[in-house]
């Protein structure tokens, strides 16, 4: 049994993920900001832990991560204020990476998005710019850590039923639809695949079973 902590535990991907992981026999702690969300988290089999990571120190986050084997960042400001987007998607995410190192949690999974990076191409005047810029900075910082990191880049998230079928390294043009269920299944899969450490995996809904799609290419 692996002890996994999910930051942003009430998000839709996170709820799918915690249900998957607990069904597989893992112990899951889901960090949430709003105590009213504890019931939804507990219904997945995870243990809710209330912590506002946006306003928490690295040391406080490290205390929450300690005694776990892996951390999954699935939190986000959810749009709105650019200042809050930077505070959560960049600054709090980076503190969580430092906290993982401080707590001795070596495995770190970042849920990012398809096309993230300094070449995201989003104009500064676009309302999506702050999110794209914040995620680029957080992902880049993670790549520079000593953590066993994996960055996941799902396409545009939907609430369609999960098929367990994906396409890895898809074109960034056109329809990149990715069900939240499939995104969670990929996160669960990479947690069991140490060989995915140090890799960025971009994907969308497709035709290959997840296990086959994630196999190392010859």
Tab-separated table of N, CA and C in Angstrom, residues 18-137:
chain	number	residue	atom	x	y	z
A	18	UNK	N	-8.708	9.988	-6.317
A	18	UNK	CA	-8.739	9.408	-4.972
A	18	UNK	C	-9.611	8.165	-4.926
A	19	UNK	N	-10.722	8.170	-5.674
A	19	UNK	CA	-11.569	6.978	-5.727
A	19	UNK	C	-10.827	5.803	-6.367
A	20	UNK	N	-10.096	6.085	-7.456
A	20	UNK	CA	-9.317	5.038	-8.116
A	20	UNK	C	-8.260	4.464	-7.181
A	21	UNK	N	-7.517	5.356	-6.532
A	21	UNK	CA	-6.395	4.915	-5.701
A	21	UNK	C	-6.858	4.141	-4.476
A	22	UNK	N	-7.932	4.592	-3.846
A	22	UNK	CA	-8.405	3.865	-2.659
A	22	UNK	C	-8.970	2.507	-3.050
A	23	UNK	N	-9.588	2.431	-4.222
A	23	UNK	CA	-10.085	1.141	-4.713
A	23	UNK	C	-8.930	0.170	-4.934
A	24	UNK	N	-7.776	0.715	-5.357
A	24	UNK	CA	-6.586	-0.112	-5.579
A	24	UNK	C	-5.869	-0.471	-4.278
A	25	UNK	N	-6.371	0.050	-3.146
A	25	UNK	CA	-5.783	-0.300	-1.862
A	25	UNK	C	-4.773	0.690	-1.318
A	26	UNK	N	-4.623	1.835	-1.992
A	26	UNK	CA	-3.692	2.846	-1.502
A	26	UNK	C	-4.342	3.675	-0.390
A	27	UNK	N	-3.529	4.254	0.431
A	27	UNK	CA	-3.986	5.194	1.452
A	27	UNK	C	-3.862	6.596	0.884
A	28	UNK	N	-4.959	7.342	0.863
A	28	UNK	CA	-4.979	8.659	0.222
A	28	UNK	C	-5.395	9.738	1.219
A	29	UNK	N	-4.587	10.784	1.284
A	29	UNK	CA	-4.942	11.994	2.023
A	29	UNK	C	-5.222	13.083	0.999
A	30	UNK	N	-6.375	13.721	1.084
A	30	UNK	CA	-6.741	14.777	0.141
A	30	UNK	C	-6.768	16.107	0.873
A	31	UNK	N	-5.872	17.005	0.454
A	31	UNK	CA	-5.801	18.334	1.057
A	31	UNK	C	-6.814	19.249	0.383
A	32	UNK	N	-7.653	19.873	1.203
A	32	UNK	CA	-8.707	20.758	0.706
A	32	UNK	C	-8.659	22.081	1.474
A	33	UNK	N	-9.137	23.140	0.850
A	33	UNK	CA	-9.175	24.449	1.507
A	33	UNK	C	-10.456	24.641	2.292
A	34	UNK	N	-11.557	24.137	1.740
A	34	UNK	CA	-12.881	24.374	2.324
A	34	UNK	C	-13.327	23.146	3.130
A	35	UNK	N	-13.506	23.293	4.436
A	35	UNK	CA	-13.924	22.125	5.240
A	35	UNK	C	-15.276	21.559	4.816
A	36	UNK	N	-16.096	22.374	4.138
A	36	UNK	CA	-17.398	21.879	3.680
A	36	UNK	C	-17.252	20.790	2.625
A	37	UNK	N	-16.059	20.680	2.022
A	37	UNK	CA	-15.834	19.686	0.977
A	37	UNK	C	-15.374	18.342	1.535
A	38	UNK	N	-15.217	18.253	2.842
A	38	UNK	CA	-14.683	17.035	3.451
A	38	UNK	C	-15.587	15.817	3.198
A	39	UNK	N	-16.887	16.044	3.183
A	39	UNK	CA	-17.819	14.919	2.983
A	39	UNK	C	-17.635	14.310	1.597
A	40	UNK	N	-17.504	15.160	0.575
A	40	UNK	CA	-17.316	14.661	-0.790
A	40	UNK	C	-16.009	13.879	-0.906
A	41	UNK	N	-14.965	14.385	-0.270
A	41	UNK	CA	-13.665	13.716	-0.317
A	41	UNK	C	-13.729	12.380	0.403
A	42	UNK	N	-14.324	12.366	1.582
A	42	UNK	CA	-14.412	11.129	2.356
A	42	UNK	C	-15.209	10.059	1.619
A	43	UNK	N	-16.178	10.489	0.798
A	43	UNK	CA	-16.991	9.528	0.050
A	43	UNK	C	-16.166	8.739	-0.961
A	44	UNK	N	-15.007	9.248	-1.355
A	44	UNK	CA	-14.132	8.532	-2.297
A	44	UNK	C	-13.245	7.505	-1.577
A	45	UNK	N	-13.260	7.554	-0.259
A	45	UNK	CA	-12.392	6.667	0.518
A	45	UNK	C	-11.139	7.347	1.013
A	46	UNK	N	-10.936	8.612	0.601
A	46	UNK	CA	-9.751	9.365	1.026
A	46	UNK	C	-9.997	10.017	2.387
A	47	UNK	N	-8.905	10.392	3.044
A	47	UNK	CA	-8.987	11.124	4.307
A	47	UNK	C	-8.815	12.613	4.030
A	48	UNK	N	-9.831	13.428	4.309
A	48	UNK	CA	-9.694	14.855	4.058
A	48	UNK	C	-8.769	15.522	5.072
A	49	UNK	N	-7.989	16.488	4.584
A	49	UNK	CA	-7.098	17.269	5.441
A	49	UNK	C	-7.235	18.723	5.028
A	50	UNK	N	-7.680	19.572	5.951
A	50	UNK	CA	-7.962	20.970	5.629
A	50	UNK	C	-6.692	21.804	5.772
A	51	UNK	N	-6.273	22.424	4.665
A	51	UNK	CA	-5.107	23.299	4.660
A	51	UNK	C	-5.230	24.246	3.471
A	52	UNK	N	-5.126	25.535	3.723
A	52	UNK	CA	-5.174	26.535	2.663
A	52	UNK	C	-3.750	26.726	2.139
A	53	UNK	N	-3.393	25.987	1.083
A	53	UNK	CA	-2.006	26.030	0.612
A	53	UNK	C	-1.631	27.401	0.058
A	54	UNK	N	-2.626	28.163	-0.409
A	54	UNK	CA	-2.340	29.494	-0.936
A	54	UNK	C	-1.709	30.379	0.129
A	55	UNK	N	-2.141	30.201	1.363
A	55	UNK	CA	-1.685	31.063	2.451
A	55	UNK	C	-0.867	30.309	3.490
A	56	UNK	N	-0.334	29.164	3.120
A	56	UNK	CA	0.464	28.358	4.047
A	56	UNK	C	1.945	28.471	3.733
A	57	UNK	N	2.766	28.377	4.748
A	57	UNK	CA	4.210	28.394	4.567
A	57	UNK	C	4.691	27.054	4.030
A	58	UNK	N	5.905	27.048	3.540
A	58	UNK	CA	6.511	25.787	3.092
A	58	UNK	C	6.549	24.790	4.232
A	59	UNK	N	6.889	25.246	5.425
A	59	UNK	CA	6.975	24.350	6.580
A	59	UNK	C	5.616	23.733	6.912
A	60	UNK	N	4.547	24.537	6.830
A	60	UNK	CA	3.213	24.012	7.134
A	60	UNK	C	2.791	22.977	6.098
A	61	UNK	N	3.109	23.237	4.834
A	61	UNK	CA	2.784	22.254	3.793
A	61	UNK	C	3.612	20.986	3.991
A	62	UNK	N	4.884	21.153	4.355
A	62	UNK	CA	5.746	19.981	4.601
A	62	UNK	C	5.169	19.111	5.711
A	63	UNK	N	4.624	19.736	6.750
A	63	UNK	CA	4.014	18.960	7.838
A	63	UNK	C	2.854	18.120	7.320
A	64	UNK	N	2.088	18.683	6.375
A	64	UNK	CA	0.938	17.953	5.817
A	64	UNK	C	1.373	16.816	4.894
A	65	UNK	N	2.541	16.963	4.265
A	65	UNK	CA	3.018	15.950	3.315
A	65	UNK	C	3.817	14.842	3.975
A	66	UNK	N	4.338	15.105	5.157
A	66	UNK	CA	5.235	14.154	5.816
A	66	UNK	C	4.552	12.798	6.003
A	67	UNK	N	5.339	11.749	5.918
A	67	UNK	CA	4.877	10.357	6.080
A	67	UNK	C	4.054	9.856	4.895
A	68	UNK	N	4.166	10.525	3.755
A	68	UNK	CA	3.563	10.024	2.523
A	68	UNK	C	4.659	9.603	1.549
A	69	UNK	N	4.279	8.816	0.572
A	69	UNK	CA	5.240	8.317	-0.414
A	69	UNK	C	5.233	9.129	-1.702
A	70	UNK	N	4.136	9.802	-1.967
A	70	UNK	CA	4.009	10.551	-3.219
A	70	UNK	C	3.013	11.672	-3.033
A	71	UNK	N	3.204	12.747	-3.807
A	71	UNK	CA	2.280	13.870	-3.789
A	71	UNK	C	1.804	14.137	-5.214
A	72	UNK	N	0.521	14.440	-5.334
A	72	UNK	CA	-0.063	14.827	-6.616
A	72	UNK	C	-0.601	16.241	-6.469
A	73	UNK	N	-0.091	17.170	-7.293
A	73	UNK	CA	-0.634	18.528	-7.302
A	73	UNK	C	-1.753	18.578	-8.321
A	74	UNK	N	-2.980	18.805	-7.830
A	74	UNK	CA	-4.136	18.921	-8.707
A	74	UNK	C	-4.963	20.139	-8.321
A	75	UNK	N	-4.292	21.111	-7.707
A	75	UNK	CA	-4.970	22.324	-7.253
A	75	UNK	C	-4.894	23.401	-8.316
A	76	UNK	N	-5.707	24.427	-8.150
A	76	UNK	CA	-5.683	25.562	-9.070
A	76	UNK	C	-6.618	26.643	-8.592
A	77	UNK	N	-6.320	27.868	-8.987
A	77	UNK	CA	-7.163	28.988	-8.573
A	77	UNK	C	-8.496	28.995	-9.316
A	78	UNK	N	-8.540	28.332	-10.464
A	78	UNK	CA	-9.799	28.244	-11.201
A	78	UNK	C	-10.171	29.493	-11.964
A	79	UNK	N	-9.149	30.249	-12.379
A	79	UNK	CA	-9.434	31.459	-13.139
A	79	UNK	C	-9.741	32.631	-12.227
A	80	UNK	N	-10.278	33.691	-12.822
A	80	UNK	CA	-10.586	34.884	-12.038
A	80	UNK	C	-9.380	35.796	-11.927
A	81	UNK	N	-9.077	36.226	-10.711
A	81	UNK	CA	-8.016	37.193	-10.466
A	81	UNK	C	-6.645	36.678	-10.887
A	82	UNK	N	-5.927	37.418	-11.737
A	82	UNK	CA	-4.561	37.013	-12.076
A	82	UNK	C	-3.672	36.901	-10.843
A	83	UNK	N	-3.845	37.807	-9.871
A	83	UNK	CA	-3.020	37.757	-8.663
A	83	UNK	C	-3.218	36.438	-7.926
A	84	UNK	N	-4.468	35.990	-7.832
A	84	UNK	CA	-4.709	34.730	-7.126
A	84	UNK	C	-4.224	33.551	-7.972
A	85	UNK	N	-4.328	33.665	-9.285
A	85	UNK	CA	-3.811	32.608	-10.153
A	85	UNK	C	-2.316	32.412	-9.928
A	86	UNK	N	-1.573	33.509	-9.891
A	86	UNK	CA	-0.132	33.399	-9.628
A	86	UNK	C	0.125	32.874	-8.211
A	87	UNK	N	-0.698	33.303	-7.253
A	87	UNK	CA	-0.504	32.896	-5.859
A	87	UNK	C	-0.684	31.387	-5.676
A	88	UNK	N	-1.630	30.817	-6.411
A	88	UNK	CA	-1.903	29.382	-6.261
A	88	UNK	C	-1.114	28.554	-7.269
A	89	UNK	N	-1.329	28.834	-8.560
A	89	UNK	CA	-0.796	27.963	-9.616
A	89	UNK	C	0.719	28.068	-9.771
A	90	UNK	N	1.299	29.168	-9.332
A	90	UNK	CA	2.759	29.292	-9.382
A	90	UNK	C	3.367	29.221	-7.984
A	91	UNK	N	3.032	30.181	-7.129
A	91	UNK	CA	3.745	30.324	-5.865
A	91	UNK	C	3.465	29.176	-4.890
A	92	UNK	N	2.190	28.841	-4.698
A	92	UNK	CA	1.868	27.746	-3.778
A	92	UNK	C	2.359	26.409	-4.333
A	93	UNK	N	2.261	26.251	-5.648
A	93	UNK	CA	2.756	25.011	-6.262
A	93	UNK	C	4.256	24.860	-6.005
A	94	UNK	N	5.002	25.941	-6.184
A	94	UNK	CA	6.451	25.883	-5.952
A	94	UNK	C	6.746	25.602	-4.481
A	95	UNK	N	6.002	26.228	-3.575
A	95	UNK	CA	6.213	25.931	-2.146
A	95	UNK	C	5.942	24.463	-1.852
A	96	UNK	N	4.959	23.892	-2.536
A	96	UNK	CA	4.653	22.470	-2.289
A	96	UNK	C	5.795	21.569	-2.742
A	97	UNK	N	6.503	21.974	-3.791
A	97	UNK	CA	7.669	21.195	-4.246
A	97	UNK	C	8.788	21.266	-3.221
A	98	UNK	N	9.052	22.474	-2.722
A	98	UNK	CA	10.049	22.624	-1.672
A	98	UNK	C	9.623	21.849	-0.419
A	99	UNK	N	8.320	21.876	-0.146
A	99	UNK	CA	7.799	21.164	1.025
A	99	UNK	C	7.961	19.655	0.874
A	100	UNK	N	7.729	19.154	-0.322
A	100	UNK	CA	7.893	17.715	-0.554
A	100	UNK	C	9.337	17.305	-0.280
A	101	UNK	N	10.275	18.115	-0.769
A	101	UNK	CA	11.685	17.815	-0.518
A	101	UNK	C	11.991	17.873	0.967
A	102	UNK	N	11.460	18.886	1.636
A	102	UNK	CA	11.693	19.040	3.078
A	102	UNK	C	11.108	17.873	3.862
A	103	UNK	N	9.961	17.369	3.416
A	103	UNK	CA	9.277	16.277	4.119
A	103	UNK	C	9.809	14.900	3.737
A	104	UNK	N	10.712	14.850	2.760
A	104	UNK	CA	11.255	13.563	2.331
A	104	UNK	C	10.324	12.764	1.448
A	105	UNK	N	9.397	13.461	0.764
A	105	UNK	CA	8.490	12.797	-0.184
A	105	UNK	C	9.103	12.967	-1.577
A	106	UNK	N	9.698	11.909	-2.099
A	106	UNK	CA	10.480	12.044	-3.319
A	106	UNK	C	9.687	12.077	-4.614
A	107	UNK	N	8.504	11.453	-4.622
A	107	UNK	CA	7.722	11.333	-5.865
A	107	UNK	C	6.709	12.456	-5.941
A	108	UNK	N	6.678	13.158	-7.081
A	108	UNK	CA	5.803	14.322	-7.222
A	108	UNK	C	5.187	14.305	-8.618
A	109	UNK	N	3.855	14.312	-8.659
A	109	UNK	CA	3.108	14.332	-9.920
A	109	UNK	C	2.428	15.694	-10.049
A	110	UNK	N	2.717	16.387	-11.127
A	110	UNK	CA	2.092	17.684	-11.403
A	110	UNK	C	1.042	17.530	-12.498
A	111	UNK	N	-0.196	17.903	-12.201
A	111	UNK	CA	-1.221	17.936	-13.238
A	111	UNK	C	-1.168	19.318	-13.885
A	112	UNK	N	-0.679	19.367	-15.114
A	112	UNK	CA	-0.550	20.613	-15.856
A	112	UNK	C	-1.559	20.576	-17.006
A	113	UNK	N	-1.176	20.988	-18.195
A	113	UNK	CA	-2.121	20.928	-19.318
A	113	UNK	C	-1.345	20.815	-20.628
A	114	UNK	N	-2.011	20.317	-21.634
A	114	UNK	CA	-1.419	20.140	-22.954
A	114	UNK	C	-1.044	21.499	-23.545
A	115	UNK	N	0.248	21.670	-23.837
A	115	UNK	CA	0.716	22.922	-24.405
A	115	UNK	C	1.341	23.860	-23.398
A	116	UNK	N	1.444	23.435	-22.127
A	116	UNK	CA	2.048	24.291	-21.111
A	116	UNK	C	3.529	24.495	-21.397
A	117	UNK	N	4.039	25.652	-20.996
A	117	UNK	CA	5.458	25.936	-21.180
A	117	UNK	C	5.675	27.372	-21.585
A	118	UNK	N	6.921	27.827	-21.615
A	118	UNK	CA	7.198	29.216	-21.970
A	118	UNK	C	6.770	29.578	-23.388
A	119	UNK	N	6.588	28.561	-24.244
A	119	UNK	CA	6.140	28.803	-25.618
A	119	UNK	C	4.640	28.557	-25.758
A	120	UNK	N	3.882	28.820	-24.678
A	120	UNK	CA	2.438	28.540	-24.699
A	120	UNK	C	1.692	29.363	-25.735
A	121	UNK	N	2.223	30.505	-26.107
A	121	UNK	CA	1.629	31.289	-27.187
A	121	UNK	C	0.386	32.069	-26.817
A	122	UNK	N	0.055	32.158	-25.531
A	122	UNK	CA	-1.135	32.909	-25.126
A	122	UNK	C	-0.772	34.393	-25.035
A	123	UNK	N	-1.474	35.268	-25.741
A	123	UNK	CA	-1.168	36.705	-25.695
A	123	UNK	C	-1.363	37.262	-24.284
A	124	UNK	N	-0.562	38.258	-23.935
A	124	UNK	CA	-0.613	38.842	-22.594
A	124	UNK	C	-1.985	39.433	-22.273
A	125	UNK	N	-2.703	39.877	-23.308
A	125	UNK	CA	-4.016	40.493	-23.056
A	125	UNK	C	-5.130	39.446	-22.901
A	126	UNK	N	-4.825	38.190	-23.133
A	126	UNK	CA	-5.815	37.118	-23.021
A	126	UNK	C	-6.040	36.763	-21.556
A	127	UNK	N	-7.282	36.498	-21.183
A	127	UNK	CA	-7.598	36.184	-19.783
A	127	UNK	C	-6.932	34.889	-19.313
A	128	UNK	N	-6.509	34.039	-20.248
A	128	UNK	CA	-5.862	32.760	-19.908
A	128	UNK	C	-4.361	32.947	-19.655
A	129	UNK	N	-3.836	34.147	-19.950
A	129	UNK	CA	-2.381	34.342	-19.891
A	129	UNK	C	-1.805	34.080	-18.510
A	130	UNK	N	-2.441	34.605	-17.461
A	130	UNK	CA	-1.889	34.440	-16.108
A	130	UNK	C	-1.758	32.960	-15.754
A	131	UNK	N	-2.764	32.164	-16.112
A	131	UNK	CA	-2.704	30.719	-15.826
A	131	UNK	C	-1.580	30.063	-16.623
A	132	UNK	N	-1.499	30.379	-17.911
A	132	UNK	CA	-0.461	29.775	-18.750
A	132	UNK	C	0.929	30.162	-18.255
A	133	UNK	N	1.090	31.427	-17.861
A	133	UNK	CA	2.376	31.911	-17.376
A	133	UNK	C	2.735	31.271	-16.038
A	134	UNK	N	1.741	31.153	-15.152
A	134	UNK	CA	1.973	30.557	-13.835
A	134	UNK	C	2.339	29.082	-13.951
A	135	UNK	N	1.616	28.354	-14.805
A	135	UNK	CA	1.904	26.924	-14.965
A	135	UNK	C	3.273	26.714	-15.600
A	136	UNK	N	3.640	27.556	-16.546
A	136	UNK	CA	4.956	27.441	-17.169
A	136	UNK	C	6.049	27.596	-16.125
A	137	UNK	N	5.883	28.571	-15.238
A	137	UNK	CA	6.887	28.816	-14.200
A	137	UNK	C	6.957	27.654	-13.213
